[in-house]
Tab-separated table of C-alpha atoms in Angstrom:
chain	number	residue	atom	x	y	z
V	1	MET	CA	0.000	0.000	0.000
V	2	THR	CA	1.474	3.311	-1.052
V	3	THR	CA	1.822	5.764	1.811
V	4	ALA	CA	2.102	9.511	1.408
V	5	LEU	CA	3.422	11.992	3.945
V	6	LEU	CA	1.573	15.292	4.087
V	7	LEU	CA	3.261	18.172	5.904
V	8	VAL	CA	0.767	20.781	7.118
V	9	ASP	CA	1.636	24.178	8.578
V	10	HIS	CA	-0.637	27.058	9.529
V	11	GLY	CA	-0.368	28.913	6.242
V	12	SER	CA	0.340	32.600	5.765
V	13	ARG	CA	-0.413	35.490	3.431
V	14	ARG	CA	3.375	35.919	3.150
V	15	ALA	CA	4.803	33.832	0.295
V	16	GLU	CA	8.125	33.564	2.135
V	17	ALA	CA	6.477	31.859	5.110
V	18	ASN	CA	4.706	29.347	2.862
V	19	ALA	CA	7.927	28.693	0.939
V	20	ASN	CA	9.540	27.578	4.195
V	21	LEU	CA	7.356	24.445	4.247
V	22	GLU	CA	8.190	23.662	0.620
V	23	ALA	CA	11.880	23.839	1.484
V	24	VAL	CA	11.441	21.426	4.388
V	25	ALA	CA	9.428	19.076	2.163
V	26	ALA	CA	12.296	19.064	-0.333
V	27	LEU	CA	14.656	17.985	2.452
V	28	VAL	CA	12.234	15.247	3.544
V	29	ARG	CA	12.181	13.961	-0.056
V	30	ALA	CA	15.987	14.010	-0.059
V	31	GLU	CA	16.043	11.921	3.139
V	32	ALA	CA	13.388	9.475	1.905
V	33	PRO	CA	13.441	9.491	-1.909
V	34	SER	CA	10.916	6.685	-2.332
V	35	LEU	CA	8.279	8.400	-0.203
V	36	LEU	CA	5.500	10.543	-1.699
V	37	VAL	CA	5.745	13.876	0.161
V	38	GLU	CA	3.246	16.721	-0.255
V	39	ILE	CA	2.529	19.940	1.643
V	40	ALA	CA	-0.647	21.788	2.606
V	41	HIS	CA	-1.559	24.893	4.557
V	42	MET	CA	-4.288	24.754	7.200
V	43	GLU	CA	-5.594	28.134	6.064
V	44	LEU	CA	-4.777	31.392	4.261
V	45	ALA	CA	-2.944	29.824	1.305
V	46	PRO	CA	-3.370	26.924	-1.117
V	47	PRO	CA	-3.135	24.003	-1.275
V	48	SER	CA	-5.661	23.131	1.415
V	49	ILE	CA	-5.432	19.853	3.316
V	50	GLU	CA	-8.190	18.357	1.155
V	51	GLU	CA	-6.575	19.550	-2.089
V	52	ALA	CA	-3.216	18.090	-1.105
V	53	MET	CA	-4.764	14.806	0.073
V	54	SER	CA	-6.624	14.566	-3.233
V	55	ALA	CA	-3.308	15.038	-5.053
V	56	CYS	CA	-1.809	12.226	-2.961
V	57	VAL	CA	-4.686	9.919	-3.939
V	58	ASP	CA	-4.249	10.877	-7.609
V	59	ARG	CA	-0.601	9.863	-7.293
V	60	GLY	CA	-1.564	6.455	-5.917
V	61	ALA	CA	-1.601	6.862	-2.157
V	62	ALA	CA	-3.974	4.587	-0.235
V	63	ARG	CA	-2.813	5.885	3.132
V	64	ILE	CA	-1.740	9.386	4.098
V	65	VAL	CA	0.241	10.284	7.209
V	66	VAL	CA	-0.404	13.908	8.077
V	67	VAL	CA	2.358	15.621	10.057
V	68	PRO	CA	1.408	18.940	11.668
V	69	TYR	CA	4.458	21.142	11.141
V	70	PHE	CA	4.261	22.900	14.501
V	71	LEU	CA	6.712	22.935	17.378
V	72	GLY	CA	4.163	22.387	20.113
V	73	PRO	CA	0.915	20.525	20.742
V	74	GLY	CA	-1.413	23.511	20.409
V	75	ARG	CA	-4.985	23.485	19.191
V	76	HIS	CA	-4.097	23.610	15.478
V	77	ALA	CA	-1.828	20.564	15.716
V	78	THR	CA	-4.011	18.476	18.011
V	79	HIS	CA	-7.541	19.432	16.976
V	80	ASP	CA	-8.007	21.580	13.853
V	81	ILE	CA	-5.660	19.747	11.486
V	82	PRO	CA	-6.767	16.246	12.585
V	83	ALA	CA	-10.416	17.261	12.073
V	84	LEU	CA	-9.756	18.661	8.581
V	85	ALA	CA	-7.679	15.606	7.632
V	86	GLN	CA	-10.278	13.094	8.790
V	87	ALA	CA	-13.085	14.962	7.006
V	88	ALA	CA	-11.066	14.988	3.788
V	89	ALA	CA	-10.173	11.305	4.207
V	90	ARG	CA	-13.861	10.334	4.470
V	91	LYS	CA	-14.676	12.387	1.380
V	92	LEU	CA	-11.782	10.951	-0.645
V	93	GLY	CA	-12.088	7.361	0.585
V	94	VAL	CA	-8.514	7.195	1.790
V	95	GLU	CA	-6.986	6.214	5.115
V	96	ALA	CA	-5.479	9.102	7.059
V	97	GLU	CA	-3.409	9.090	10.216
V	98	VAL	CA	-2.345	12.269	11.978
V	99	ALA	CA	1.079	12.238	13.600
V	100	PRO	CA	2.103	14.315	16.604
V	101	PRO	CA	3.736	17.703	15.945
V	102	LEU	CA	7.528	18.121	16.095
V	103	GLY	CA	7.352	18.339	19.884
V	104	VAL	CA	10.363	17.777	22.100
V	105	HIS	CA	13.177	15.728	20.600
V	106	PRO	CA	17.001	15.577	20.785
V	107	LEU	CA	17.178	16.453	17.077
V	108	LEU	CA	15.707	19.861	17.954
V	109	ALA	CA	18.273	20.311	20.714
V	110	ARG	CA	21.034	19.552	18.242
V	111	LEU	CA	19.567	22.050	15.767
V	112	VAL	CA	19.427	24.735	18.486
V	113	LEU	CA	23.129	24.186	19.210
V	114	HIS	CA	23.899	24.317	15.508
V	115	ARG	CA	22.020	27.599	15.011
V	116	ALA	CA	23.690	29.066	18.090
V	117	GLY	CA	27.127	28.136	16.764
V	118	VAL	CA	28.156	27.171	20.268
V	119	LEU	CA	28.564	23.436	19.964
V	120	ASP	CA	31.104	22.566	22.595
V	121	ALA	CA	33.327	19.560	23.016
V	122	ASP	CA	30.678	17.699	24.965
V	123	ALA	CA	28.020	18.073	22.350
V	124	THR	CA	26.991	15.382	19.948
V	125	GLU	CA	28.185	16.233	16.468
V	126	VAL	CA	25.459	17.748	14.301
F	1	MET	CA	34.801	34.030	28.190
F	2	THR	CA	31.724	32.217	29.440
F	3	THR	CA	28.975	31.990	26.851
F	4	ALA	CA	25.339	31.339	27.642
F	5	LEU	CA	22.660	30.127	25.274
F	6	LEU	CA	19.237	31.709	25.712
F	7	LEU	CA	16.291	30.002	24.042
F	8	VAL	CA	13.378	32.399	23.436
F	9	ASP	CA	9.909	31.423	22.267
F	10	HIS	CA	6.787	33.547	21.934
F	11	GLY	CA	5.353	32.761	25.359
F	12	SER	CA	1.824	31.697	26.138
F	13	ARG	CA	-0.805	31.973	28.850
F	14	ARG	CA	-0.938	28.154	28.722
F	15	ALA	CA	1.549	26.577	31.127
F	16	GLU	CA	1.829	23.518	28.890
F	17	ALA	CA	3.056	25.617	25.957
F	18	ASN	CA	5.690	27.326	28.117
F	19	ALA	CA	6.786	23.971	29.538
F	20	ASN	CA	7.612	22.831	26.008
F	21	LEU	CA	10.556	25.249	25.861
F	22	GLU	CA	11.831	24.083	29.263
F	23	ALA	CA	11.790	20.515	27.989
F	24	VAL	CA	13.800	21.472	24.900
F	25	ALA	CA	16.263	23.409	27.066
F	26	ALA	CA	16.772	20.288	29.185
F	27	LEU	CA	17.666	18.355	26.028
F	28	VAL	CA	20.073	21.102	24.937
F	29	ARG	CA	21.782	20.851	28.337
F	30	ALA	CA	21.998	17.082	27.904
F	31	GLU	CA	23.693	17.559	24.512
F	32	ALA	CA	26.093	20.240	25.792
F	33	PRO	CA	26.523	19.769	29.539
F	34	SER	CA	29.196	22.453	29.945
F	35	LEU	CA	27.049	25.168	28.368
F	36	LEU	CA	24.901	27.559	30.402
F	37	VAL	CA	21.405	27.256	28.916
F	38	GLU	CA	18.469	29.449	29.940
F	39	ILE	CA	14.998	30.113	28.533
F	40	ALA	CA	12.836	33.208	28.163
F	41	HIS	CA	9.466	34.072	26.687
F	42	MET	CA	9.105	37.090	24.413
F	43	GLU	CA	5.805	37.978	26.076
F	44	LEU	CA	2.854	36.698	28.120
F	45	ALA	CA	4.887	34.668	30.635
F	46	PRO	CA	8.019	35.063	32.758
F	47	PRO	CA	10.940	35.054	32.542
F	48	SER	CA	11.308	37.933	30.095
F	49	ILE	CA	14.343	38.186	27.837
F	50	GLU	CA	15.883	40.793	30.133
F	51	GLU	CA	15.219	38.728	33.266
F	52	ALA	CA	16.775	35.630	31.731
F	53	MET	CA	19.774	37.565	30.384
F	54	SER	CA	20.287	39.061	33.842
F	55	ALA	CA	20.277	35.542	35.308
F	56	CYS	CA	22.897	34.511	32.726
F	57	VAL	CA	25.117	37.428	33.780
F	58	ASP	CA	24.639	36.523	37.457
F	59	ARG	CA	25.842	33.040	36.583
F	60	GLY	CA	29.002	34.421	34.975
F	61	ALA	CA	28.126	34.831	31.300
F	62	ALA	CA	29.986	37.583	29.452
F	63	ARG	CA	28.378	36.704	26.126
F	64	ILE	CA	24.873	35.467	25.433
F	65	VAL	CA	23.737	33.781	22.239
F	66	VAL	CA	19.993	34.220	21.862
F	67	VAL	CA	18.243	31.563	19.763
F	68	PRO	CA	14.702	32.432	18.654
F	69	TYR	CA	12.787	29.162	19.055
F	70	PHE	CA	10.621	29.594	15.975
F	71	LEU	CA	10.418	27.484	12.843
F	72	GLY	CA	10.440	30.372	10.390
F	73	PRO	CA	12.001	33.807	9.958
F	74	GLY	CA	8.919	35.835	10.892
F	75	ARG	CA	8.857	39.243	12.531
F	76	HIS	CA	9.243	37.930	16.092
F	77	ALA	CA	12.386	35.965	15.249
F	78	THR	CA	14.024	38.554	13.019
F	79	HIS	CA	12.952	41.851	14.573
F	80	ASP	CA	11.182	41.789	17.952
F	81	ILE	CA	13.438	39.343	19.803
F	82	PRO	CA	16.696	40.857	18.455
F	83	ALA	CA	15.512	44.331	19.521
F	84	LEU	CA	14.598	43.155	23.035
F	85	ALA	CA	17.870	41.240	23.379
F	86	GLN	CA	20.049	44.148	22.275
F	87	ALA	CA	18.215	46.577	24.581
F	88	ALA	CA	18.722	44.216	27.512
F	89	ALA	CA	22.375	43.679	26.576
F	90	ARG	CA	23.047	47.428	26.656
F	91	LYS	CA	21.340	47.721	30.023
F	92	LEU	CA	23.201	44.751	31.512
F	93	GLY	CA	26.594	45.479	29.939
F	94	VAL	CA	26.845	42.082	28.291
F	95	GLU	CA	27.532	41.033	24.735
F	96	ALA	CA	24.536	39.516	22.944
F	97	GLU	CA	24.300	37.835	19.599
F	98	VAL	CA	21.014	36.725	18.066
F	99	ALA	CA	21.084	33.513	16.058
F	100	PRO	CA	18.732	32.674	13.201
F	101	PRO	CA	15.568	30.705	14.022
F	102	LEU	CA	15.398	26.941	13.459
F	103	GLY	CA	14.704	27.527	9.766
F	104	VAL	CA	15.202	24.836	7.157
F	105	HIS	CA	17.606	22.045	8.052
F	106	PRO	CA	17.993	18.295	7.395
F	107	LEU	CA	17.583	17.619	11.126
F	108	LEU	CA	14.008	18.902	10.823
F	109	ALA	CA	13.401	16.639	7.838
F	110	ARG	CA	14.638	13.685	9.879
F	111	LEU	CA	12.362	14.650	12.755
F	112	VAL	CA	9.379	14.879	10.402
F	113	LEU	CA	10.082	11.334	9.181
F	114	HIS	CA	10.457	10.149	12.758
F	115	ARG	CA	7.134	11.685	13.836
F	116	ALA	CA	5.420	10.241	10.755
F	117	GLY	CA	6.754	6.778	11.536
F	118	VAL	CA	7.343	6.230	7.839
F	119	LEU	CA	11.114	6.102	7.676
F	120	ASP	CA	11.864	3.954	4.681
F	121	ALA	CA	14.955	2.047	3.706
F	122	ASP	CA	16.388	5.041	1.874
F	123	ALA	CA	16.125	7.390	4.815
F	124	THR	CA	18.996	8.319	7.035
F	125	GLU	CA	18.609	6.694	10.410
F	126	VAL	CA	17.197	9.048	13.045
């Protein structure tokens, strides 16, 4: 069964903010070349969650894992996006699963140290 | 010269949202045990940027690297937090440098794949 990964952020009227998610999606494709990876914005900019899920189905996905691209478990990540994804899944006849948001993870700690440029001798290499 | 790392998020009236940054800071300390790591919230919850920078100075920091804990380069990360940090630095007589936000990085792509639970054979191990 072909699985797609759908990255969903809030969405913005600023093109630069929306482009950020596209850039992350490109890196996800680079890490997992055989995976179908699409993006959607919860609101304010296309593609919507339903539009992007429809595109995944058109490309052969029978199952879509939706990843809310948010740092914390706020209302958008834990309620709004899951509700939109499940409604679209019912309409499109596809299986959808909503993952947790980025949350708390050592990879984020390593990225913080990298951005700070203060990796010390004790730190894990980034 | 002792350097401190100050993680700054937006701040929230929800304790759970503020606790998220504390949890990330704990992971940063685990990755770099010799580094002084503090947190602040830009608004809505203590400690403020100035309060946290003052605590860093009290603990011996002569230089503070401020990392905006935001995914994208929006106004808070690129304007508001740098302005607050530089104002506090002048007041406290300490050197401050503001890092870029988390931005776009392969570590985020790896975390997305980890959260999705769809790491395939081609993906780098997380």
